Short mmCIF file of C-alpha atoms in Angstrom, two decimals:
data_model
loop_
_atom_site.label_atom_id
_atom_site.label_comp_id
_atom_site.label_asym_id
_atom_site.label_seq_id
_atom_site.Cartn_x
_atom_site.Cartn_y
_atom_site.Cartn_z
CA MET A 1 97.90 58.76 170.71
CA THR A 2 94.26 59.62 170.00
CA SER A 3 92.64 58.44 166.76
CA GLN A 4 93.36 61.80 165.11
CA PRO A 5 97.11 62.52 165.06
CA THR A 6 98.19 65.89 166.39
CA ASP A 7 100.64 68.21 164.67
CA GLN A 8 103.30 66.95 167.06
CA ASP A 9 102.54 63.39 165.95
CA LEU A 10 102.86 64.37 162.30
CA ASN A 11 106.19 66.09 162.87
CA ALA A 12 107.51 63.16 164.88
CA TYR A 13 106.33 60.86 162.10
CA ILE A 14 108.34 62.61 159.40
CA ASP A 15 111.35 62.66 161.76
CA GLY A 16 111.11 58.92 162.32
CA GLU A 17 110.62 59.42 166.03
CA LEU A 18 107.43 57.37 166.51
CA SER A 19 107.30 53.77 167.65
CA PRO A 20 106.33 51.26 164.95
CA GLY A 21 102.79 51.06 166.29
CA GLU A 22 102.34 54.81 166.48
CA GLY A 23 103.88 55.24 163.06
CA ALA A 24 101.48 52.75 161.57
CA ARG A 25 98.50 54.61 163.04
CA VAL A 26 99.68 57.90 161.58
CA ALA A 27 100.25 56.22 158.24
CA ARG A 28 96.66 54.97 158.23
CA ALA A 29 95.40 58.44 159.09
CA ILE A 30 97.42 59.89 156.21
CA ALA A 31 95.96 57.33 153.84
CA ARG A 32 92.40 58.09 154.91
CA ASN A 33 92.52 61.88 155.25
CA PRO A 34 93.72 64.10 152.35
CA ALA A 35 94.11 67.11 154.65
CA ILE A 36 96.45 65.19 156.93
CA ALA A 37 98.35 63.90 153.91
CA ALA A 38 98.73 67.45 152.61
CA ARG A 39 99.99 68.62 155.98
CA VAL A 40 102.58 65.84 156.13
CA ALA A 41 103.72 66.65 152.60
CA CYS A 42 104.09 70.30 153.56
CA LEU A 43 106.09 69.55 156.71
CA THR A 44 108.27 67.10 154.80
CA ARG A 45 109.05 69.80 152.28
CA VAL A 46 110.09 72.21 155.04
CA LYS A 47 112.36 69.57 156.55
CA SER A 48 113.82 68.75 153.17
CA ALA A 49 114.49 72.43 152.41
CA LEU A 50 116.31 72.81 155.73
CA CYS A 51 118.38 69.72 155.00
CA ASP A 52 119.24 71.18 151.60
CA LEU A 53 120.20 74.43 153.30
CA GLY A 54 122.66 72.54 155.44
CA GLU A 55 124.30 71.13 152.34
CA ASP A 56 124.28 74.43 150.45
CA LEU A 57 126.00 76.57 153.09
CA PRO A 58 129.09 77.77 151.26
CA GLU A 59 131.53 78.67 153.99
CA GLN A 60 134.51 76.43 154.41
CA VAL A 61 135.63 76.01 157.98
CA THR A 62 139.22 75.05 158.66
CA VAL A 63 139.93 72.81 161.60
CA PRO A 64 142.73 74.43 163.54
CA VAL A 65 145.75 72.49 164.68
CA PRO A 66 146.91 73.27 168.20
CA LEU A 67 150.25 74.99 168.11
CA ARG A 68 152.99 72.40 168.31
CA PRO A 69 155.74 74.18 170.21
CA SER A 70 159.22 74.06 168.83
CA ARG A 71 161.56 71.83 170.77
CA TRP A 72 163.21 74.90 172.20
CA ILE A 73 159.92 76.29 173.49
CA ALA A 74 158.74 72.96 174.85
CA ARG A 75 162.00 72.45 176.75
CA ALA A 76 161.84 75.97 178.11
CA ALA A 77 158.30 75.43 179.32
CA SER A 78 159.13 72.12 180.92
CA ILE A 79 162.03 73.44 182.96
CA GLY A 80 160.35 76.68 183.96
CA LEU A 81 162.34 79.09 181.85
CA VAL A 82 159.28 80.83 180.43
CA ALA A 83 159.13 83.54 183.08
CA ALA A 84 162.86 84.11 182.84
CA ILE A 85 162.63 84.50 179.07
CA GLY A 86 159.79 86.92 179.43
CA ILE A 87 161.79 89.05 181.83
CA LEU A 88 164.80 88.85 179.53
CA LEU A 89 162.74 90.04 176.57
CA LEU A 90 161.31 92.91 178.53
CA LEU A 91 164.78 93.88 179.70
CA THR A 92 166.06 93.85 176.15
CA ILE A 93 163.63 96.52 175.09
CA GLY A 94 165.80 99.55 174.49
CA ALA A 95 168.95 97.64 175.48
CA PHE A 96 170.03 97.13 171.86
CA GLU A 97 171.29 99.84 169.61
CA TRP A 98 168.95 98.43 167.08
CA THR A 99 167.78 101.15 164.77
CA ASP A 100 164.55 101.32 162.94
CA ASP A 101 166.17 100.81 159.53
CA ALA A 102 168.33 97.90 160.60
CA TRP A 103 165.33 96.22 162.18
CA TYR A 104 163.27 96.73 159.06
CA GLN A 105 166.00 95.35 156.80
CA GLU A 106 166.25 92.26 158.99
CA ALA A 107 162.50 91.69 158.79
CA LEU A 108 162.53 92.19 155.03
CA ALA A 109 165.36 89.69 154.60
CA GLU A 110 163.51 87.09 156.65
CA HIS A 111 160.37 87.58 154.54
CA ALA A 112 162.34 87.19 151.33
CA ALA A 113 164.02 84.04 152.64
CA TRP A 114 160.68 82.50 153.59
CA VAL A 115 159.12 83.34 150.21
CA GLU A 116 162.14 81.90 148.43
CA ASP A 117 162.14 78.72 150.45
CA PRO A 118 158.83 78.10 152.21
CA VAL A 119 158.46 75.20 154.60
CA PRO A 120 158.39 72.10 152.39
CA GLY A 121 155.42 69.79 152.34
CA ALA A 122 152.02 70.53 153.82
CA ALA A 123 152.42 73.53 156.10
CA PRO A 124 150.51 73.17 159.36
CA GLU A 125 147.41 75.23 159.81
CA VAL A 126 148.02 77.25 162.90
CA ASP A 127 145.26 78.75 164.91
CA ALA A 128 146.04 82.40 165.58
CA ASN A 129 144.18 82.51 168.89
CA LEU A 130 146.18 79.66 170.39
CA PHE A 131 149.31 81.16 168.99
CA LEU A 132 148.68 84.47 170.64
CA ALA A 133 148.08 82.79 173.97
CA SER A 134 151.42 81.03 173.79
CA LEU A 135 153.19 84.20 172.69
CA GLU A 136 151.96 86.01 175.73
CA ARG A 137 153.88 83.53 177.84
CA PHE A 138 157.01 85.22 176.62
CA GLY A 139 155.92 88.63 177.76
CA LEU A 140 155.72 89.98 174.23
CA PRO A 141 152.21 91.24 173.55
CA VAL A 142 151.90 90.30 169.90
CA GLN A 143 148.60 90.49 168.08
CA ALA A 144 148.30 87.67 165.58
CA PRO A 145 145.34 88.69 163.41
CA ASP A 146 143.09 86.14 161.80
CA LEU A 147 143.21 86.99 158.08
CA THR A 148 140.94 84.20 156.83
CA SER A 149 138.39 86.83 155.75
CA ALA A 150 141.07 88.14 153.40
CA GLY A 151 141.66 84.65 152.04
CA LEU A 152 144.93 84.27 153.94
CA ARG A 153 145.76 81.43 156.30
CA LEU A 154 148.42 81.52 158.97
CA THR A 155 150.65 78.70 157.72
CA TYR A 156 154.06 79.49 159.11
CA LEU A 157 155.50 80.71 162.35
CA ARG A 158 159.03 81.00 163.59
CA TYR A 159 160.37 82.26 166.85
CA VAL A 160 163.69 84.01 166.27
CA PRO A 161 165.73 83.88 169.50
CA PRO A 162 167.66 86.99 170.55
CA SER A 163 171.35 87.44 169.92
CA ALA A 164 173.94 89.87 171.19
CA ALA A 165 173.09 92.30 168.41
CA LYS A 166 169.34 92.06 168.11
CA PRO A 167 166.25 91.19 170.12
CA ALA A 168 163.97 88.20 169.73
CA ALA A 169 161.32 88.31 167.04
CA LEU A 170 158.38 86.43 165.72
CA HIS A 171 157.76 85.70 162.06
CA LEU A 172 154.16 84.93 161.14
CA GLY A 173 153.61 83.77 157.59
CA TYR A 174 150.22 83.90 155.87
CA THR A 175 149.53 82.17 152.57
CA GLY A 176 146.76 82.96 150.11
CA ARG A 177 144.76 80.49 148.07
CA ARG A 178 146.81 81.30 144.97
CA GLY A 179 150.09 81.22 146.85
CA CYS A 180 150.69 84.89 147.69
CA LYS A 181 152.69 85.32 150.87
CA VAL A 182 152.29 87.88 153.64
CA THR A 183 154.70 88.27 156.54
CA LEU A 184 153.86 89.90 159.83
CA TRP A 185 157.07 90.45 161.77
CA ALA A 186 156.88 91.33 165.44
CA SER A 187 159.57 92.18 167.97
CA PRO A 188 160.47 94.67 170.70
CA ALA A 189 160.33 98.12 169.12
CA PRO A 190 163.62 99.59 167.90
CA ASP A 191 164.66 103.16 168.48
CA GLY A 192 162.98 105.73 166.31
CA LEU A 193 160.00 103.68 165.14
CA GLY A 194 156.80 105.69 165.30
CA THR A 195 153.22 104.66 165.95
CA ALA A 196 151.92 105.81 162.56
CA LEU A 197 151.57 103.33 159.70
CA ASP A 198 154.73 104.00 157.70
CA GLU A 199 155.06 102.72 154.14
CA SER A 200 158.45 101.90 152.63
CA ARG A 201 159.69 100.43 149.36
CA ILE A 202 163.02 98.66 149.20
CA ASP A 203 164.16 96.88 146.04
CA SER A 204 160.62 97.11 144.65
CA LEU A 205 159.25 95.30 147.69
CA ARG A 206 156.63 97.38 149.45
CA GLY A 207 156.13 97.09 153.17
CA PHE A 208 154.68 98.78 156.21
CA ARG A 209 155.99 99.28 159.73
CA TRP A 210 154.63 100.69 162.93
CA ARG A 211 154.85 100.46 166.69
CA SER A 212 152.10 99.53 169.13
CA GLY A 213 153.31 100.16 172.66
CA ALA A 214 156.58 98.29 173.08
CA THR A 215 155.95 95.98 170.12
CA ALA A 216 157.07 96.73 166.58
CA TYR A 217 155.38 95.28 163.52
CA ALA A 218 156.44 95.02 159.91
CA LEU A 219 154.20 93.77 157.14
CA PHE A 220 155.29 92.54 153.71
CA ALA A 221 153.50 90.88 150.81
CA THR A 222 154.76 89.06 147.75
CA GLY A 223 152.57 88.27 144.78
CA MET A 224 149.65 90.45 145.90
CA ALA A 225 148.01 93.44 144.22
CA GLU A 226 149.07 96.69 145.86
CA ARG A 227 145.56 97.96 146.51
CA ARG A 228 144.60 94.76 148.27
CA PHE A 229 147.78 94.83 150.34
CA SER A 230 147.03 98.42 151.36
CA VAL A 231 143.60 97.42 152.69
CA ILE A 232 145.03 94.48 154.60
CA ALA A 233 147.82 96.61 156.03
CA SER A 234 145.39 99.25 157.30
CA LYS A 235 143.16 96.67 158.96
CA VAL A 236 146.06 94.78 160.56
CA TYR A 237 147.46 98.10 161.80
CA GLU A 238 144.12 99.03 163.38
CA ALA A 239 143.76 95.61 164.99
CA THR A 240 147.25 95.60 166.49
CA ARG A 241 146.92 99.15 167.72
CA GLY A 242 143.54 98.49 169.27
CA ARG A 243 144.47 95.00 170.56
CA HIS A 244 141.23 93.65 169.17
CA GLY A 245 140.06 91.20 166.52
CA PHE A 246 138.18 92.08 163.38
CA ASP A 247 134.54 93.03 163.56
CA ARG A 248 132.05 92.03 160.89
CA GLU A 249 132.49 95.17 158.79
CA THR A 250 136.26 94.73 158.78
CA ARG A 251 135.97 91.11 157.74
CA ILE A 252 133.73 92.14 154.86
CA ALA A 253 136.23 94.83 153.83
CA LEU A 254 139.07 92.31 153.90
CA ARG A 255 137.06 89.85 151.85
CA ASP A 256 136.10 92.49 149.29
CA ALA A 257 139.69 93.80 149.03
CA SER A 258 140.44 91.13 146.44
CA ALA A 259 137.54 92.20 144.19
CA GLY A 260 138.50 94.09 141.05
CA VAL A 261 142.26 93.59 141.48
CA PRO A 262 144.55 91.23 139.62
CA PRO A 263 144.74 87.77 141.15
CA CYS A 264 147.74 86.94 143.29
CA LEU A 265 150.78 85.35 141.75
CA ALA A 266 152.40 82.43 143.54
CA MET B 1 143.12 60.96 173.16
CA GLY B 2 145.96 62.58 171.22
CA VAL B 3 145.81 65.79 169.23
CA ARG B 4 145.60 63.98 165.92
CA GLY B 5 142.74 61.81 167.15
CA LYS B 6 140.86 64.82 168.46
CA ARG B 7 141.31 66.65 165.20
CA GLN B 8 140.13 63.71 163.09
CA LEU B 9 137.07 63.28 165.25
CA LEU B 10 136.32 66.97 165.06
CA GLU B 11 136.66 67.12 161.28
CA ASN B 12 133.82 64.62 160.91
CA TYR B 13 131.45 67.03 162.58
CA ILE B 14 132.46 70.32 161.00
CA PRO B 15 129.61 70.43 158.42
CA ARG B 16 126.96 69.66 161.04
CA LEU B 17 128.55 72.08 163.48
CA TYR B 18 128.49 74.75 160.84
CA GLY B 19 124.85 74.07 159.99
CA TYR B 20 123.87 74.35 163.63
CA ALA B 21 125.98 77.48 164.08
CA PHE B 22 124.31 79.05 161.07
CA SER B 23 120.87 78.29 162.49
CA LEU B 24 121.90 80.09 165.67
CA CYS B 25 123.64 83.09 164.11
CA GLY B 26 121.91 83.48 160.76
CA ASP B 27 125.16 84.87 159.39
CA VAL B 28 127.87 82.91 157.57
CA HIS B 29 130.74 84.90 159.05
CA ASP B 30 129.47 84.67 162.62
CA ALA B 31 128.81 80.97 162.10
CA HIS B 32 132.36 80.53 160.84
CA ASP B 33 133.76 82.28 163.92
CA LEU B 34 131.52 80.27 166.22
CA VAL B 35 132.68 76.98 164.76
CA GLN B 36 136.31 78.06 164.86
CA GLU B 37 136.01 79.00 168.52
CA THR B 38 134.26 75.72 169.26
CA ALA B 39 136.98 73.81 167.49
CA VAL B 40 139.70 75.58 169.45
CA LYS B 41 137.97 74.90 172.77
CA SER B 42 137.46 71.24 171.96
CA LEU B 43 141.06 70.75 170.88
CA LYS B 44 142.37 72.47 174.00
CA SER B 45 140.22 70.41 176.34
CA HIS B 46 141.88 67.63 178.30
CA ARG B 47 138.60 65.84 179.06
CA VAL B 48 137.23 64.63 175.77
CA PRO B 49 134.53 61.94 175.84
CA GLU B 50 135.71 58.74 174.19
CA ASP B 51 132.25 57.45 173.34
CA GLU B 52 131.12 58.98 170.06
CA PRO B 53 127.52 59.88 171.02
CA ALA B 54 128.84 61.50 174.20
CA TYR B 55 131.52 63.30 172.22
CA ARG B 56 128.97 64.62 169.74
CA ALA B 57 126.70 65.97 172.48
CA TRP B 58 129.70 67.48 174.28
CA LEU B 59 130.93 69.18 171.11
CA PHE B 60 127.58 70.71 170.23
CA LYS B 61 127.10 71.85 173.82
CA ILE B 62 130.39 73.71 173.57
CA LEU B 63 129.12 75.47 170.49
CA ARG B 64 125.79 76.27 172.09
CA ASN B 65 127.39 77.60 175.28
CA THR B 66 129.82 79.67 173.24
CA TRP B 67 126.88 81.16 171.37
CA LEU B 68 125.08 81.90 174.64
CA ASP B 69 128.19 83.74 175.82
CA VAL B 70 128.14 85.78 172.63
CA ILE B 71 124.55 86.84 172.98
CA ARG B 72 124.99 87.59 176.67
CA ARG B 73 127.79 89.91 175.73
CA ARG B 74 125.47 91.49 173.20
CA SER B 75 122.85 91.86 175.95
CA ARG B 76 120.22 89.83 174.17
CA ARG B 77 117.97 87.29 175.78
CA LEU B 78 116.73 84.04 174.30
CA ALA B 79 113.00 84.13 173.85
CA VAL B 80 111.02 81.47 175.67
CA VAL B 81 109.55 79.50 172.85
CA GLU B 82 106.30 78.53 174.53
CA ASN B 83 105.22 82.17 174.56
CA ASP B 84 106.98 83.06 171.32
CA PRO B 85 104.98 85.54 169.24
CA ASP B 86 105.80 83.85 165.96
CA TYR B 87 104.21 80.62 167.05
CA ALA B 88 100.50 80.00 166.86
CA GLU B 89 99.05 76.76 168.16
CA ILE B 90 96.87 75.80 165.26
CA GLY B 91 96.55 72.03 165.65
CA SER B 92 96.76 70.71 162.12
CA PRO B 93 96.46 73.90 160.09
CA VAL B 94 95.59 73.82 156.44
CA TRP B 95 98.37 74.97 154.12
CA THR B 96 96.76 76.80 151.24
CA HIS B 97 99.85 78.11 149.49
CA ASP B 98 101.89 76.74 146.63
CA ASP B 99 104.48 74.26 147.88
CA SER B 100 106.95 75.79 145.46
CA ILE B 101 107.59 78.66 147.88
CA ILE B 102 109.23 76.18 150.24
CA SER B 103 112.83 76.04 149.09
CA ALA B 104 116.32 76.22 150.57
CA LEU B 105 116.45 79.91 149.63
CA THR B 106 113.13 80.96 151.13
CA VAL B 107 113.65 78.79 154.19
CA ARG B 108 117.06 80.33 154.71
CA LEU B 109 115.60 83.83 154.63
CA CYS B 110 112.72 82.97 156.95
CA LEU B 111 115.09 81.24 159.37
CA THR B 112 116.71 84.58 160.14
CA LYS B 113 113.33 86.00 161.16
CA MET B 114 112.50 83.25 163.62
CA SER B 115 113.07 83.20 167.34
CA PRO B 116 116.43 81.85 168.56
CA ALA B 117 114.81 78.85 170.23
CA HIS B 118 112.97 77.87 167.04
CA ARG B 119 116.06 78.36 164.90
CA GLU B 120 118.05 76.27 167.33
CA VAL B 121 115.78 73.23 167.32
CA LEU B 122 115.46 73.31 163.54
CA GLY B 123 119.22 73.63 163.31
CA LEU B 124 119.80 70.57 165.48
CA VAL B 125 117.10 68.29 164.04
CA ASP B 126 116.82 69.30 160.39
CA ILE B 127 120.15 70.90 159.48
CA SER B 128 122.48 68.89 161.71
CA GLY B 129 120.43 65.69 161.69
CA PHE B 130 120.12 64.93 165.40
CA SER B 131 117.41 62.75 166.85
CA TYR B 132 115.00 64.16 169.42
CA VAL B 133 116.89 62.41 172.21
CA GLU B 134 120.23 63.80 171.03
CA ALA B 135 118.81 67.29 170.60
CA ALA B 136 117.28 67.12 174.08
CA ASP B 137 120.66 66.17 175.52
CA ILE B 138 122.38 69.13 173.83
CA LEU B 139 119.64 71.57 174.82
CA GLU B 140 119.38 70.03 178.29
CA VAL B 141 115.59 69.81 178.11
CA PRO B 142 113.19 66.85 178.22
CA VAL B 143 112.56 64.97 174.98
CA GLY B 144 108.93 66.05 175.15
CA THR B 145 110.04 69.67 174.97
CA VAL B 146 111.94 68.97 171.77
CA THR B 147 108.89 67.17 170.35
CA SER B 148 106.60 70.12 170.95
CA ARG B 149 109.23 72.70 170.05
CA ILE B 150 110.03 71.20 166.63
CA ALA B 151 106.34 71.10 165.75
CA ARG B 152 105.91 74.74 166.73
CA ALA B 153 109.08 75.76 164.92
CA ARG B 154 107.96 74.21 161.64
CA SER B 155 104.52 75.80 161.98
CA ALA B 156 106.19 79.13 162.59
CA MET B 157 108.40 78.57 159.55
CA LEU B 158 105.32 77.93 157.40
CA ALA B 159 103.70 81.08 158.74
CA HIS B 160 106.77 83.12 157.82
CA LEU B 161 106.92 81.51 154.38
CA ALA B 162 103.27 82.35 153.75
CA ASN B 163 103.91 85.98 154.68
CA SER B 164 107.13 86.27 152.72
CA ASN B 165 107.23 87.91 149.29
CA VAL B 166 110.42 86.10 148.26
CA ARG B 167 110.11 83.47 145.59
CA GLN B 168 112.84 81.34 144.09
CA PHE B 169 113.01 81.26 140.32
CA PRO B 170 112.50 77.81 138.80
CA ALA B 171 115.67 76.03 137.69
CA GLU B 172 114.63 75.97 134.05
CA ARG B 173 113.18 78.90 132.15
CA ARG B 174 111.33 78.78 128.87
CA GLY B 175 113.05 80.45 125.94
CA ARG B 176 111.45 83.41 124.27
CA GLY B 177 109.52 83.03 121.10
CA ALA B 178 109.08 79.33 121.43
CA SER B 179 106.84 78.09 118.72
#
């Protein structure tokens, strides 16, 4: 280091990156030269403001938990049944006399049962991207949207195995900060279900249903303002139809959907 | 290392990851997505460094590489900082402005105007708290490059602050009609 510290020296000094000897020389220069002292004070303030910025950033990031497969799924994967299941699911499309209304009633009943008796204890936080990847192993192209922008976390998932009367299905449960519950139900599409976003109301519970390719979706919400639910439904519909995630504008719209509406009721 | 161990280790770094991500993206939502994607990749990986300094560098490299993938998809190119237009080599320039314009608010606004390379080194050293050696490891550049780059980045920040018309109100305001 020359007798006059450079700007690099001054920056390294405030970052504690100089050796003791070099640091002492800079300290002497600061003590002797008011201009150098002012420069160091200025740089220190910039560093401090950036440190404060790091502490002030408001967004809360949730650490995802890798999907822990159910015992049934883990066993199936370990003995190579995944491909067979996928083929079976694909073959079941259209094989059931499973009407649109019956399918919708089934989905509604499952939502009501989950709301009535949610998984006890701390529900696992499930990462939707990992979940989607594992779903695709079963040959069922299900879009599991990330609704964190809408204040909803994916906290519940259940694979419903097929039976003689009905196909397999997937129940995704989202929970809001105040405890509202949203179900996205996905399964092979029943006969008669259209691709348009269709709204229904059964026993005062409002829901939506639609088909995207061979996959049917139903969406229900409990404890949520209707206007907010309408916004979420439209965005989820668009995402599943387009097989894409949410862009920035959509995330903002989902976040703002809760503004000016009554808070959710748990 | 089991899933629970990986998750616990990761949780310790979330705030610093987010600060670095924000310095790269300049947007809270994009930063959130970037950290989420980084977290997913780290949890899915089977080769996780056991040594904590190595783990930290590995984790932040994942985030950086994920960000580079994002901007490649957006067809942007990282500016080379040595020829960056918002840097001026001015030795030890004299700061003639009021220090009160340097605040978390004004710095945050100016950060979004800076070059990606400048934002990145400030994000690693000042926001996320890495040493020069650690930052050099993550950026895969010599330590000397970090030393010169941080000095230029802070000078550029001061230049942007001086040219900015944004001022933060003081925390306390005098009441009207005080006698």
